[in-house]
XYZ file of N, CA, C and O in Angstrom:
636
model
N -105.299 154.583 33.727
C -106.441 155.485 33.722
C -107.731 154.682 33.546
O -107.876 153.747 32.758
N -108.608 155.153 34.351
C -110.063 154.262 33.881
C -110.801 155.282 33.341
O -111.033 156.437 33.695
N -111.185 154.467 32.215
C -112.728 154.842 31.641
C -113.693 154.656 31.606
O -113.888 154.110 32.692
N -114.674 154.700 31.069
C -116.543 154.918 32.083
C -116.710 153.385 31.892
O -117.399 153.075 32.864
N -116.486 152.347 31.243
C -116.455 150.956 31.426
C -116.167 150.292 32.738
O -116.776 149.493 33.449
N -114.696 151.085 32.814
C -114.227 150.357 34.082
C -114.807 150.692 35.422
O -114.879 149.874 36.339
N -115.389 152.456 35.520
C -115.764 153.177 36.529
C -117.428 151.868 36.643
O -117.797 151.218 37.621
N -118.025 151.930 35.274
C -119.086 151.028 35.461
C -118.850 149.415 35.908
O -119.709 148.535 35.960
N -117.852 149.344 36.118
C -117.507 147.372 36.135
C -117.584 147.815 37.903
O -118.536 147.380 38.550
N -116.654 148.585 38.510
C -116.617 148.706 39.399
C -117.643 149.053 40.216
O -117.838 148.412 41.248
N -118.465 150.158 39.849
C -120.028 150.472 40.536
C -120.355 149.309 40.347
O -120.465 148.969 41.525
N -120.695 148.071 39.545
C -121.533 147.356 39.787
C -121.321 146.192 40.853
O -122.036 145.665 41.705
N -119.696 145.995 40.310
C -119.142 144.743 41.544
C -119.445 145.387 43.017
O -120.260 144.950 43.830
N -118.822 146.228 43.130
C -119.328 147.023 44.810
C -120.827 146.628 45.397
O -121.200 146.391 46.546
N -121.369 146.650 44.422
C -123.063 146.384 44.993
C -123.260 144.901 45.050
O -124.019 144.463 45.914
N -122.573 143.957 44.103
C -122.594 142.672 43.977
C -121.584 142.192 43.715
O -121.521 142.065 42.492
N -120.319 141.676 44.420
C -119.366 141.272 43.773
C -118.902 139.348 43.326
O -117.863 138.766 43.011
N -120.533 138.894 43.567
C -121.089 137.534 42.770
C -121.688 137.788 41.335
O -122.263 136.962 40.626
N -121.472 138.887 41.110
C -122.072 138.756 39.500
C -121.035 138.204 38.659
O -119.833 138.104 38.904
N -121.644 137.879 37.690
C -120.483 137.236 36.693
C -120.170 137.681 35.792
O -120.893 138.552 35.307
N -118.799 137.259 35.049
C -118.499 137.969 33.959
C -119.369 138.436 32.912
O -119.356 139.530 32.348
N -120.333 137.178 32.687
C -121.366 137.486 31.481
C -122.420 138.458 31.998
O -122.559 139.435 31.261
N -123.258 138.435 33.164
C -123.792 139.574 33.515
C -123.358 141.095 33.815
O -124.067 142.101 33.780
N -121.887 140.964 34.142
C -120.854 142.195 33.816
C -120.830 142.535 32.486
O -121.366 143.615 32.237
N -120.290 141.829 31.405
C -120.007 142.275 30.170
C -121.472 142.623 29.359
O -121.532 143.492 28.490
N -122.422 141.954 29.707
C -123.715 142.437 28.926
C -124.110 144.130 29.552
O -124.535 145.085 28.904
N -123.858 144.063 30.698
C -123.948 145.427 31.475
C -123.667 146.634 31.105
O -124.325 147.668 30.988
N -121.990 146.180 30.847
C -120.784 147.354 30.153
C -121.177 147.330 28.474
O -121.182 148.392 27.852
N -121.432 146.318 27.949
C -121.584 146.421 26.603
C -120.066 145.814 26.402
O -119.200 146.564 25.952
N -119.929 145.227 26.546
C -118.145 144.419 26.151
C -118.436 142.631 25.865
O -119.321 141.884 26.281
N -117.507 142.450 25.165
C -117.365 141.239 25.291
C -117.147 140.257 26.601
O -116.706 140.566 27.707
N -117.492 139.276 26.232
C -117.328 138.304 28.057
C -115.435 138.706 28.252
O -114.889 139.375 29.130
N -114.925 138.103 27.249
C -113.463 137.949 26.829
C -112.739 139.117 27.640
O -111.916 138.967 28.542
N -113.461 140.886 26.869
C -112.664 141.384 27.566
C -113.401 142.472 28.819
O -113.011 143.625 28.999
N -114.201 142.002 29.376
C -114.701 142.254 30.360
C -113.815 141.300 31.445
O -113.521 141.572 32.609
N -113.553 140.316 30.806
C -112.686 139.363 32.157
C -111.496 139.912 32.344
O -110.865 140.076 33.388
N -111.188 140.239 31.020
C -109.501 140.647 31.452
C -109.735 142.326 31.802
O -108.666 142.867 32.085
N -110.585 142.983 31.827
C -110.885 144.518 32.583
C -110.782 144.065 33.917
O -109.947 144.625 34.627
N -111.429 143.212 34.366
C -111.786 143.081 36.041
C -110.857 142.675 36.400
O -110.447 143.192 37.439
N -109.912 141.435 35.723
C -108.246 141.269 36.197
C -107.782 142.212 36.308
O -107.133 142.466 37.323
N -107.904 142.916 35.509
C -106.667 143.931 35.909
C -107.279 145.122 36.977
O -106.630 145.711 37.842
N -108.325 145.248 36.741
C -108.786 146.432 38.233
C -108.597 145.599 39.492
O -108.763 146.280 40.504
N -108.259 144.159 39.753
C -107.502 143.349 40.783
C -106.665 143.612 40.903
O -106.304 143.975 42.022
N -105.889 143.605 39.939
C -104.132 143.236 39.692
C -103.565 145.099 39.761
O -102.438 145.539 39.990
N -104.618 145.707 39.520
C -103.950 146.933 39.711
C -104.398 148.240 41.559
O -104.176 149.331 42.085
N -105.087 146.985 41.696
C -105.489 147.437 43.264
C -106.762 148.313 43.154
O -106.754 149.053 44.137
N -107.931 148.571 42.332
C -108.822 149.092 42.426
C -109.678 148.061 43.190
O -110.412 148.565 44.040
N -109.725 146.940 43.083
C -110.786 145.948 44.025
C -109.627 145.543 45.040
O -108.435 145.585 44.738
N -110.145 145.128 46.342
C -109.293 145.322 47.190
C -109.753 143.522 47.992
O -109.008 142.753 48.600
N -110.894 143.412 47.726
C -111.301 142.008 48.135
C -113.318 142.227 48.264
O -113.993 143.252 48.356
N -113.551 141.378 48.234
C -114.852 140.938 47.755
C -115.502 139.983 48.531
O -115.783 138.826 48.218
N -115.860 140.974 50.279
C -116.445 140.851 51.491
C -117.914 140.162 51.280
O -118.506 140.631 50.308
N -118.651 139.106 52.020
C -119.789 139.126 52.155
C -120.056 139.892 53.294
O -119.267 139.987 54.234
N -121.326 140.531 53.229
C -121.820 141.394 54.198
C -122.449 140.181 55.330
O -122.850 139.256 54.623
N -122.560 140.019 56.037
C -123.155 139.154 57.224
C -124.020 139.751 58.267
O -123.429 140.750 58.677
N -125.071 139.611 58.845
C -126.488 139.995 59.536
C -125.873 139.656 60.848
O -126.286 138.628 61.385
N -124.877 140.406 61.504
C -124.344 140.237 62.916
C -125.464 139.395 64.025
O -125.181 138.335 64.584
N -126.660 140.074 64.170
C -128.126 139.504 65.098
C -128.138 138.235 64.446
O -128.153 137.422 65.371
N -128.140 137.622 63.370
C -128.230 136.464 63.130
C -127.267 135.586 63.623
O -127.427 134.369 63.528
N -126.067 136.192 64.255
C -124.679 134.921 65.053
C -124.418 135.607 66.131
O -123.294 135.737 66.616
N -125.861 136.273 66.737
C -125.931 136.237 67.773
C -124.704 137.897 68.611
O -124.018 138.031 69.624
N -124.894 138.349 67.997
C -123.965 139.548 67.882
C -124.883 141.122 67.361
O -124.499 141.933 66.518
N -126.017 141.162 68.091
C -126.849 142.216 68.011
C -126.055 143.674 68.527
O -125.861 144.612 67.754
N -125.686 143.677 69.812
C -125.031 144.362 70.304
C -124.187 145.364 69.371
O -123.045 144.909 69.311
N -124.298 146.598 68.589
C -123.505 147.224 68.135
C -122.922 148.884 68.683
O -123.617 149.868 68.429
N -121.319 149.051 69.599
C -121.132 150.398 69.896
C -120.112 151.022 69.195
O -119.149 150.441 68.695
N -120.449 152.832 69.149
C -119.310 153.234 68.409
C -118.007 154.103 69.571
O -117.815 155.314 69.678
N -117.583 153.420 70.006
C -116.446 153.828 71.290
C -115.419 154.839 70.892
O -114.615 154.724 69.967
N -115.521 155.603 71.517
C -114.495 156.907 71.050
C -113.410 156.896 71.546
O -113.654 157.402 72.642
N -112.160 156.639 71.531
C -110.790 156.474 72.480
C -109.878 157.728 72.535
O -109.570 158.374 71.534
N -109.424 158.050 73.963
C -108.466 159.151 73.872
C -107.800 158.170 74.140
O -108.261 157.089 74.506
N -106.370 158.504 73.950
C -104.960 157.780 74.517
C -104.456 158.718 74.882
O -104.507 159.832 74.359
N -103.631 158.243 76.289
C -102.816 158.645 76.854
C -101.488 159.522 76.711
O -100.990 160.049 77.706
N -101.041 159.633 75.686
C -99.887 159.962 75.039
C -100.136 160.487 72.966
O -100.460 159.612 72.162
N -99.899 161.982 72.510
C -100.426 161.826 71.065
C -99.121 161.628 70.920
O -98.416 162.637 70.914
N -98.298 159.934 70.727
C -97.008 159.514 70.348
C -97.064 158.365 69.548
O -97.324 157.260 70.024
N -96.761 158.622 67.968
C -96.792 157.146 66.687
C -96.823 155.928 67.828
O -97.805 155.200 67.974
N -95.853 155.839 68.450
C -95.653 154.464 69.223
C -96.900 154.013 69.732
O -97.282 152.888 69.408
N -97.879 155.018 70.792
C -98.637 154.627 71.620
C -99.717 154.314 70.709
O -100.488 153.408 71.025
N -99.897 155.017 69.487
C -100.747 154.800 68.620
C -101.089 153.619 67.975
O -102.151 153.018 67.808
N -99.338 153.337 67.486
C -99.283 152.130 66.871
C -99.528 150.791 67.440
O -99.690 149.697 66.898
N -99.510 151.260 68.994
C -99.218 149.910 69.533
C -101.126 149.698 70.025
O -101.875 148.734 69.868
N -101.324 150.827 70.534
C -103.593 150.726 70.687
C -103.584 150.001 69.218
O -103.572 148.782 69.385
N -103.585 150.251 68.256
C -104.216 149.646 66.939
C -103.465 148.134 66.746
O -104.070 147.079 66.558
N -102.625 148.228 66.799
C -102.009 146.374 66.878
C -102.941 145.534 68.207
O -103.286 144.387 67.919
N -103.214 145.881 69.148
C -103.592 145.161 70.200
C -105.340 145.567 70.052
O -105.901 144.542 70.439
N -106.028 146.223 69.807
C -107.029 146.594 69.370
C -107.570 145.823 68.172
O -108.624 145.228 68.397
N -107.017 145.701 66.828
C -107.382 145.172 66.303
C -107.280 143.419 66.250
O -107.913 142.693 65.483
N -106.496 143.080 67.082
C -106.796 141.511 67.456
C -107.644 141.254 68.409
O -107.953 140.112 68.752
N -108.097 142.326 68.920
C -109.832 141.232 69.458
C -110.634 141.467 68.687
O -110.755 142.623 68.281
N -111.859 139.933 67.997
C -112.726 139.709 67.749
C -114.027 140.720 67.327
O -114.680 140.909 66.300
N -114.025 141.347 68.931
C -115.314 142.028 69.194
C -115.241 143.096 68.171
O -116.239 143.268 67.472
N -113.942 144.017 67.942
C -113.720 145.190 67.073
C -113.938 144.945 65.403
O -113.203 144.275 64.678
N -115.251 145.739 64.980
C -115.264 144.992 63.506
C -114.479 146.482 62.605
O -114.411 146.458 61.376
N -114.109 147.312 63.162
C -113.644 148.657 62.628
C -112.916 149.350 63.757
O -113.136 149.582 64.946
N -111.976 149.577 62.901
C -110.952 150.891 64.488
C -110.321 152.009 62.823
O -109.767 151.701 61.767
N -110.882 153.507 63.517
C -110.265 154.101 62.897
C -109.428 155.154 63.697
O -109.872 155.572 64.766
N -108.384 155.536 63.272
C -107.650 156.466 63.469
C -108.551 157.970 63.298
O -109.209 157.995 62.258
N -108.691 159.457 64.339
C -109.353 160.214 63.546
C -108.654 161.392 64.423
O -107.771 161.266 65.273
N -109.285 162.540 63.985
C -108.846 163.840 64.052
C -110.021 164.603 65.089
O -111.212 164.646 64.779
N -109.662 164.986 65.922
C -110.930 165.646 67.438
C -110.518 165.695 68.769
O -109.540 166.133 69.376
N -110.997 165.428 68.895
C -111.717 165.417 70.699
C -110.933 164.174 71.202
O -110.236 164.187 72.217
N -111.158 162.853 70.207
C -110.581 161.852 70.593
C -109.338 161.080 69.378
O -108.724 161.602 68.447
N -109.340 160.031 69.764
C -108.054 159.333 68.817
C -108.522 158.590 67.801
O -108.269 158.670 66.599
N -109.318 157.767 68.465
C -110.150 156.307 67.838
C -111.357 156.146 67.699
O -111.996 156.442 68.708
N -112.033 155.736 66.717
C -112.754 155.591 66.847
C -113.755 154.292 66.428
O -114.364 154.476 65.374
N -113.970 153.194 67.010
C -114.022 151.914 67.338
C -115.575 151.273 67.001
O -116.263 151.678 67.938
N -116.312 150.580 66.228
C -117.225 150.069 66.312
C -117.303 148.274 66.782
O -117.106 147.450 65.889
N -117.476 147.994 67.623
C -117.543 146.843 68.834
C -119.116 146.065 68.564
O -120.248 146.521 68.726
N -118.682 144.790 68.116
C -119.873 144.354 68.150
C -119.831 142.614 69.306
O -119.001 141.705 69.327
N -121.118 142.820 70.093
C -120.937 141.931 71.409
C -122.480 141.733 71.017
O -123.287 142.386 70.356
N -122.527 139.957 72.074
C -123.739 139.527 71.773
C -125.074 140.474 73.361
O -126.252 140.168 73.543
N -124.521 141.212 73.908
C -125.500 141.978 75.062
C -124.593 143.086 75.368
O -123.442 143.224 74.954
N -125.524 144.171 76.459
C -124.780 144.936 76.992
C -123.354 144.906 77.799
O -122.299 145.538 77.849
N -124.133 143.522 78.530
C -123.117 143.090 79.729
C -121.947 142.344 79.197
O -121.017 142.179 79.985
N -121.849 141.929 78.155
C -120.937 141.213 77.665
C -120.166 142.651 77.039
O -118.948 142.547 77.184
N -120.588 144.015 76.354
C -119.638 144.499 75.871
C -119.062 145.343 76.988
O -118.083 146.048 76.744
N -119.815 145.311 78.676
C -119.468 146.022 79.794
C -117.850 145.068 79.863
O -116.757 145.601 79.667
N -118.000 143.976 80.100
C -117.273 142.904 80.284
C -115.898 143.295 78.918
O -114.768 143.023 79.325
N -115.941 143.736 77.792
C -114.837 144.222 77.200
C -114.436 145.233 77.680
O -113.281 145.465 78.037
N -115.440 145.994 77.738
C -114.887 147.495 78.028
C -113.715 147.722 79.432
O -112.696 148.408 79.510
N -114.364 146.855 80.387
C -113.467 146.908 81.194
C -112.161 145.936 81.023
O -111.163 146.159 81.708
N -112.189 145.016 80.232
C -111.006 144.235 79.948
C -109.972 145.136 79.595
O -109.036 145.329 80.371
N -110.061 145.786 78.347
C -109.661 146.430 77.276
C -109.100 147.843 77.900
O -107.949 148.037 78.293
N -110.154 148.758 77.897
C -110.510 149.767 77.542
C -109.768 150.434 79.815
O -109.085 151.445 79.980
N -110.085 149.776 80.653
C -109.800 149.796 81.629
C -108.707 149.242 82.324
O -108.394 149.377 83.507
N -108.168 148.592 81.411
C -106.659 147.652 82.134
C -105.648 148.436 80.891
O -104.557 148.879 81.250
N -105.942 148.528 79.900
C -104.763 148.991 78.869
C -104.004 150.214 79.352
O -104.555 151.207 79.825
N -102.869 150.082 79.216
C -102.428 151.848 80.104
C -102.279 152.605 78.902
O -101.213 153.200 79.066
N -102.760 152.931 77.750
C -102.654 153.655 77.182
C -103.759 154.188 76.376
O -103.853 154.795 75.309
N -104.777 153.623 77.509
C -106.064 154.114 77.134
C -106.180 155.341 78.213
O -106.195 154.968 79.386
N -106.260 156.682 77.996
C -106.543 157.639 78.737
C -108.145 157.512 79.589
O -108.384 157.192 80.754
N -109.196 157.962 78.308
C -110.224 157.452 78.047
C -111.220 157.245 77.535
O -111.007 157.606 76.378
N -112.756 156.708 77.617
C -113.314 155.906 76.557
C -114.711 156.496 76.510
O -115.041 156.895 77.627
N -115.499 156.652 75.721
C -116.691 156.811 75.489
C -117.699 155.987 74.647
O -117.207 155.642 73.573
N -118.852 155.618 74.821
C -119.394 154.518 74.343
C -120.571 154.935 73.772
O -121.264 155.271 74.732
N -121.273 155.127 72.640
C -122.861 154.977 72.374
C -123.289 153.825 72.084
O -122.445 152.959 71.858
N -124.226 153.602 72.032
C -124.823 152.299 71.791
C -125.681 152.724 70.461
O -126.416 153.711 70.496
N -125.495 151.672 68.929
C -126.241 151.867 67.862
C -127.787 151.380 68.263
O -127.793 150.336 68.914
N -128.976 151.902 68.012
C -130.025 151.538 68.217
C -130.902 151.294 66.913
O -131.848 150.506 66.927
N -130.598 151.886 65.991
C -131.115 151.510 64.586
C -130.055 151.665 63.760
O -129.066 152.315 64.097
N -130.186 151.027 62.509
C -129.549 151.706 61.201
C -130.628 151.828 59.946
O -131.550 151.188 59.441
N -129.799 153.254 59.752
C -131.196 153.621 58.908
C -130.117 153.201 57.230
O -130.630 152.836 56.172
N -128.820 153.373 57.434
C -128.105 153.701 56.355
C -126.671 152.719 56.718
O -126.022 152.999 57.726
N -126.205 151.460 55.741
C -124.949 150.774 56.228
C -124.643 150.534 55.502
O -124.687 149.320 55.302
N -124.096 151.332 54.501
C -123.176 151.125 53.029
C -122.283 151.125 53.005
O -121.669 152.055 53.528
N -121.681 150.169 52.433
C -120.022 150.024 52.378
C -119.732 150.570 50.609
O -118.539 150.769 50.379
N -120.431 150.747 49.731
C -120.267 151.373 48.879
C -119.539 152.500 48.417
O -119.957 153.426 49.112
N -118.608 152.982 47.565
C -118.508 153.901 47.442
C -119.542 154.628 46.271
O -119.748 153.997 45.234
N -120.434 156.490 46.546
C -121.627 156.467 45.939
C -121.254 156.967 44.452
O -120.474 157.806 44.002
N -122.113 156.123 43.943
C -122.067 156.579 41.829
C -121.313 157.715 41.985
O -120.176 157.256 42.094
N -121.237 158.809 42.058
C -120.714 159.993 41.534
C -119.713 160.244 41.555
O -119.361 161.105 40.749
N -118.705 159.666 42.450
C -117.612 158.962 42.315
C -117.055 157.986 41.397
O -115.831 157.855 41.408
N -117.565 157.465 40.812
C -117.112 156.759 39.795
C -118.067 157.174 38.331
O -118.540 156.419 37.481
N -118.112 158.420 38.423
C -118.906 159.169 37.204
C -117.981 159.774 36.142
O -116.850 159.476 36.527
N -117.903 160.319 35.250
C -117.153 161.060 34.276
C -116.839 162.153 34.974
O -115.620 162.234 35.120
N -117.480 163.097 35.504
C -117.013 163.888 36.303
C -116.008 164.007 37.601
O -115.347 164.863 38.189
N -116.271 162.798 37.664
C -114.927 162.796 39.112
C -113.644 162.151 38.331
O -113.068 161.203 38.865
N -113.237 162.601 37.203
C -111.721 162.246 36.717
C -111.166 163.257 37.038
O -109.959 163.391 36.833
């Protein structure tokens, strides 16, 4: 069970997960000692899952961001399983989710131009036979890109 310590260790690593024990434990009000062994164990017990740097895609040349909608061909585990195994080993795909609609998948693709993600789309998305078919927007701003989960969730109230 966590308590508002741990809910707080966790809100804070999420936003920074380079802070350190001593700036953690002064935070929570705990000792360094057992502020270290709190955060072991929200590891060891699967509440932190790994501790991503975020990276500025336009900066390695990877501006290009679409969110591709996939029908497949078949609604069969197999065909499913097998789009997401072969899907998620190219590069370009920084997210594939499984979803509930209109379509199956739903894919955010990041390429350094248009023509280069034309150039997947038809690799992929046009040779795969179990792609029925595909829809593409193109991201043009972000106003909002949080990988956070928000405070209120990890509040006293959400036990």
């Amino acid at each position: 069970m966590l308590d508002h310590r741990d809910k707080r260790l966790l809100a804070l690593l999420q936003r920074d997960s380079r802070r350190t024990n001593a700036e953690l434990a002064e935070d929570v009000g705990l000792s360094l000692s057992a502020c270290a062994k709190r955060v072991a164990r929200l590891w060891s017990e699967g509440f932190l899952l790994r501790a991503p740097a975020l990276i500025d895609r336009r900066r390695f040349r990877r501006p290009v961001t679409a969110a591709v909608m996939v029908t497949l061909t078949a609604p069969k585990a197999s065909v499913s399983q097998d789009f997401a195994r072969r899907i998620t080993a190219c590069p370009q795909v920084a997210q594939c989710h499984a979803v509930t609609g209109e379509f199956d998948f739903l894919l955010v693709v990041q390429e350094r131009s248009i023509e280069a993600y034309h150039d997947f789309a038809q690799e992929v998305f046009g040779e795969w036979p179990q792609v029925a078919s595909y829809r593409t927007n193109f991201l043009l701003r972000s106003y909002k890109n949080d990988t956070a989960l928000p405070d209120f969730c990890l509040s006293k109230s959400a036990e």
